[in-house]
Each structure stands twice: as structure tokens, then as C-alpha cells.
PDB file of C-alpha atoms in Angstrom:
ATOM      1  CA  MET O 992     -20.859  -1.398  48.898  1.00 59.00           C
ATOM      2  CA  LYS O 993     -18.645  -4.447  48.942  1.00 64.00           C
ATOM      3  CA  GLU O 994     -18.528  -4.351  45.133  1.00 70.00           C
ATOM      4  CA  ASN O 995     -17.254  -0.761  45.219  1.00 72.00           C
ATOM      5  CA  LYS O 996     -14.486  -1.779  47.655  1.00 70.00           C
ATOM      6  CA  GLU O 997     -13.405  -4.555  45.262  1.00 72.00           C
ATOM      7  CA  ILE O 998     -13.351  -2.149  42.329  1.00 70.00           C
ATOM      8  CA  GLU O 999     -11.388   0.366  44.398  1.00 70.00           C
ATOM      9  CA  LYS O1000      -8.927  -2.336  45.445  1.00 68.00           C
ATOM     10  CA  LEU O1001      -8.565  -3.419  41.802  1.00 64.00           C
ATOM     11  CA  LEU O1002      -7.887   0.153  40.691  1.00 64.00           C
ATOM     12  CA  LEU O1003      -5.366   0.732  43.454  1.00 65.00           C
ATOM     13  CA  ASP O1004      -3.457  -2.444  42.602  1.00 65.00           C
ATOM     14  CA  ASP O1005      -1.264  -1.403  39.662  1.00 65.00           C
ATOM     15  CA  THR O1006      -0.449  -4.883  38.383  1.00 69.00           C
ATOM     16  CA  ALA O1007      -4.079  -5.968  38.175  1.00 68.00           C
ATOM     17  CA  TYR O1008      -5.041  -2.707  36.480  1.00 69.00           C
ATOM     18  CA  ASN O1009      -2.146  -2.963  34.021  1.00 75.00           C
ATOM     19  CA  LYS O1010      -3.096  -6.554  33.204  1.00 78.00           C
ATOM     20  CA  LEU O1011      -6.719  -5.528  32.641  1.00 76.00           C
ATOM     21  CA  MET O1012      -5.724  -2.642  30.370  1.00 79.00           C
ATOM     22  CA  LYS O1013      -3.243  -4.798  28.483  1.00 83.00           C
ATOM     23  CA  THR O1014      -5.860  -7.445  27.690  1.00 85.00           C
ATOM     24  CA  LYS O1015      -8.338  -4.754  26.648  1.00 85.00           C
ATOM     25  CA  ILE O1016      -5.808  -3.114  24.319  1.00 87.00           C
ATOM     26  CA  GLU O1017      -4.799  -6.497  22.865  1.00 89.00           C
ATOM     27  CA  LYS O1018      -8.440  -7.350  22.108  1.00 88.00           C
ATOM     28  CA  GLU O1019      -8.951  -3.992  20.394  1.00 88.00           C
ATOM     29  CA  PHE O1020      -5.745  -4.458  18.410  1.00 85.00           C
ATOM     30  CA  ILE O1021      -6.738  -7.950  17.262  1.00 86.00           C
ATOM     31  CA  LYS O1022     -10.156  -6.649  16.230  1.00 85.00           C
ATOM     32  CA  GLU O1023      -8.495  -3.820  14.284  1.00 84.00           C
ATOM     33  CA  VAL O1024      -6.134  -6.232  12.507  1.00 81.00           C
ATOM     34  CA  GLU O1025      -8.998  -8.541  11.558  1.00 80.00           C
ATOM     35  CA  SER O1026     -11.010  -5.649  10.140  1.00 76.00           C
ATOM     36  CA  ALA O1027      -7.975  -4.485   8.159  1.00 71.00           C
ATOM     37  CA  LYS O1028      -7.549  -7.971   6.687  1.00 70.00           C
ATOM     38  CA  SER O1029     -11.159  -8.036   5.556  1.00 68.00           C
ATOM     39  CA  VAL O1030     -10.770  -4.822   3.527  1.00 62.00           C
ATOM     40  CA  LYS O1031      -9.887  -5.807  -0.015  1.00 67.00           C
ATOM     41  CA  THR O1032      -8.225  -3.389  -2.366  1.00 68.00           C
ATOM     42  CA  ASN O1033      -9.115  -3.670  -5.992  1.00 83.00           C
ATOM     43  CA  GLU O1034      -5.797  -3.936  -7.841  1.00 85.00           C
ATOM     44  CA  ILE O1035      -5.343  -4.448 -11.565  1.00 86.00           C
ATOM     45  CA  THR O1036      -2.036  -5.962 -12.641  1.00 87.00           C
ATOM     46  CA  ASP O1037      -2.736  -6.406 -16.367  1.00 88.00           C
ATOM     47  CA  ILE O1038      -2.040  -3.127 -18.173  1.00 88.00           C
ATOM     48  CA  LYS O1039      -4.554  -4.052 -20.896  1.00 89.00           C
ATOM     49  CA  LYS O1040      -7.385  -3.945 -18.345  1.00 88.00           C
ATOM     50  CA  VAL O1041      -6.364  -0.619 -16.777  1.00 87.00           C
ATOM     51  CA  PRO O1042      -8.378   2.464 -17.810  1.00 87.00           C
ATOM     52  CA  GLN O1043      -6.147   4.917 -19.687  1.00 87.00           C
ATOM     53  CA  GLU O1044      -6.680   7.730 -17.195  1.00 89.00           C
ATOM     54  CA  LEU O1045      -5.265   5.577 -14.358  1.00 88.00           C
ATOM     55  CA  ILE O1046      -2.018   4.424 -16.011  1.00 90.00           C
ATOM     56  CA  PHE O1047      -0.138   7.661 -15.299  1.00 89.00           C
ATOM     57  CA  SER O1048      -1.903   8.493 -12.036  1.00 91.00           C
ATOM     58  CA  LYS O1049      -0.687   8.478  -8.455  1.00 93.00           C
ATOM     59  CA  ASN O1050      -2.509   5.148  -7.953  1.00 91.00           C
ATOM     60  CA  ALA O1051      -0.315   3.356 -10.506  1.00 93.00           C
ATOM     61  CA  VAL O1052       2.871   1.590  -9.402  1.00 93.00           C
ATOM     62  CA  PHE O1053       5.873   1.132 -11.664  1.00 94.00           C
ATOM     63  CA  GLU O1054       9.090  -0.711 -10.889  1.00 94.00           C
ATOM     64  CA  ILE O1055      12.309   0.998 -11.906  1.00 94.00           C
ATOM     65  CA  ILE O1056      15.524  -1.004 -12.254  1.00 93.00           C
ATOM     66  CA  ASN O1057      18.832   0.763 -12.706  1.00 92.00           C
ATOM     67  CA  LYS O1058      21.011  -1.340 -15.000  1.00 89.00           C
ATOM     68  CA  THR O1059      24.372   0.016 -13.865  1.00 91.00           C
ATOM     69  CA  SER O1060      23.908  -0.003 -10.081  1.00 91.00           C
ATOM     70  CA  LYS O1061      21.560  -3.031 -10.093  1.00 89.00           C
ATOM     71  CA  THR O1062      19.073  -1.299  -7.783  1.00 93.00           C
ATOM     72  CA  LYS O1063      15.299  -1.606  -7.806  1.00 94.00           C
ATOM     73  CA  SER O1064      12.686   0.830  -6.503  1.00 94.00           C
ATOM     74  CA  TYR O1065       9.051   1.739  -7.061  1.00 95.00           C
ATOM     75  CA  ILE O1066       7.560   4.930  -8.460  1.00 94.00           C
ATOM     76  CA  THR O1067       4.080   6.263  -9.193  1.00 93.00           C
ATOM     77  CA  GLY O1068       2.552   6.630 -12.622  1.00 91.00           C
ATOM     78  CA  VAL O1069       3.100  10.391 -12.513  1.00 92.00           C
ATOM     79  CA  GLN O1070       6.839   9.848 -12.013  1.00 92.00           C
ATOM     80  CA  ALA O1071       6.911   7.184 -14.743  1.00 91.00           C
ATOM     81  CA  GLU O1072       5.329   9.618 -17.181  1.00 90.00           C
ATOM     82  CA  GLY O1073       8.127  12.042 -16.330  1.00 90.00           C
ATOM     83  CA  PHE O1074      10.682   9.400 -17.308  1.00 89.00           C
ATOM     84  CA  LEU O1075       8.974   9.097 -20.705  1.00 89.00           C
ATOM     85  CA  GLY O1076       9.647  12.737 -21.522  1.00 86.00           C
ATOM     86  CA  THR O1077       9.044  13.275 -25.245  1.00 87.00           C
ATOM     87  CA  LYS O1078       8.773   9.584 -26.161  1.00 86.00           C
ATOM     88  CA  TYR O1079       5.228   9.914 -27.492  1.00 88.00           C
ATOM     89  CA  SER O1080       5.149   6.569 -29.300  1.00 89.00           C
ATOM     90  CA  GLU O1081       6.108   4.681 -26.121  1.00 89.00           C
ATOM     91  CA  ARG O1082       3.509   6.656 -24.149  1.00 88.00           C
ATOM     92  CA  GLU O1083       0.830   5.681 -26.678  1.00 91.00           C
ATOM     93  CA  ASN O1084       1.887   2.021 -26.549  1.00 89.00           C
ATOM     94  CA  LEU O1085       1.555   2.055 -22.755  1.00 89.00           C
ATOM     95  CA  LEU O1086      -1.851   3.729 -22.915  1.00 88.00           C
ATOM     96  CA  LYS O1087      -3.096   1.190 -25.479  1.00 88.00           C
ATOM     97  CA  GLY O1088      -1.748  -1.706 -23.416  1.00 87.00           C
ATOM     98  CA  GLU O1089       0.536  -2.935 -26.176  1.00 90.00           C
ATOM     99  CA  THR O1090       3.567  -2.869 -23.867  1.00 90.00           C
ATOM    100  CA  ASP O1091       4.051  -2.628 -20.116  1.00 90.00           C
ATOM    101  CA  SER O1092       7.646  -1.398 -19.945  1.00 91.00           C
ATOM    102  CA  PHE O1093      10.126   1.033 -21.468  1.00 91.00           C
ATOM    103  CA  VAL O1094      13.788   1.991 -21.211  1.00 92.00           C
ATOM    104  CA  ASN O1095      15.114   5.435 -20.330  1.00 88.00           C
ATOM    105  CA  GLY O1096      18.904   5.723 -20.277  1.00 88.00           C
ATOM    106  CA  ASN O1097      20.178   3.259 -17.680  1.00 90.00           C
ATOM    107  CA  ASN O1098      16.692   2.651 -16.248  1.00 91.00           C
ATOM    108  CA  TYR O1099      14.267  -0.114 -17.115  1.00 94.00           C
ATOM    109  CA  ILE O1100      10.725   0.902 -16.065  1.00 93.00           C
ATOM    110  CA  LYS O1101       7.922  -1.691 -15.860  1.00 94.00           C
ATOM    111  CA  PHE O1102       4.237  -1.382 -14.964  1.00 93.00           C
ATOM    112  CA  ILE O1103       3.324  -3.405 -11.853  1.00 93.00           C
ATOM    113  CA  LYS O1104      -0.232  -2.551 -10.787  1.00 92.00           C
ATOM    114  CA  VAL O1105      -2.834   0.128 -10.298  1.00 91.00           C
ATOM    115  CA  LYS O1106      -5.053   0.517  -7.260  1.00 88.00           C
ATOM    116  CA  ASN O1107      -8.550   1.081  -8.579  1.00 74.00           C
ATOM    117  CA  VAL O1108     -10.134   3.484  -6.108  1.00 61.00           C
TER     118      VAL O1108
END
């Protein structure tokens, strides 16, 4: 009975309850972060080692640099294939791994990595 009174007192005291919940949430968060760190993604950065079907997929990452505005951003392989348009020889060179970049107008597009899922 005395134990129940202590639990009731603990629950009624907001600061003690908040402290207890805060430590519990922090422990769960730390555990979640540690488990996220242990998950390794398999990334391939050498275009020669990438399977052809993954080069222009949504798992591929390309860097696009605009020469005139000096800006840099990242696009998927699907978007990079759109930049190629009708440049079939450059597309074949990328698929064979002979080159990892191409130029389209004012944009320089370079292969960065592919997440092998």
C-alpha cells in the first residue's frame, strides 16, 4: 500500500514525472540514433562498377553545376537522363563507364554515386 502511495505521489508531482519521461524519451532517442548509425547503405561511387540498369535510376545521384550562375545542386539519374536528350553517344559512354560526366548547355553534369538497394 505504501508503494502505491509513493507512485501516486510521483505521478501527481509534475516535475518528477516530467523528469522521468524526459529521461525515458532521451534513452529511446539515443537507442534509435545508435541503431541508425549501425545501418550501412551500400553505395557505389565508381561508375565502372555500377550496373547499367542503375545508372539512370532514381537511386543514382548526379551533381549539376551551372556555369553561368555558379550554382550546384543534385539530381537523380532519371533527371540526368532527361538532360542527355538525344545525345546517344554520351549516353552509351556513361552506360559503359567510359566517362562519368557530360555537358548540356550551361550545365556540367557529373555522376556522384548510386545507392545499391
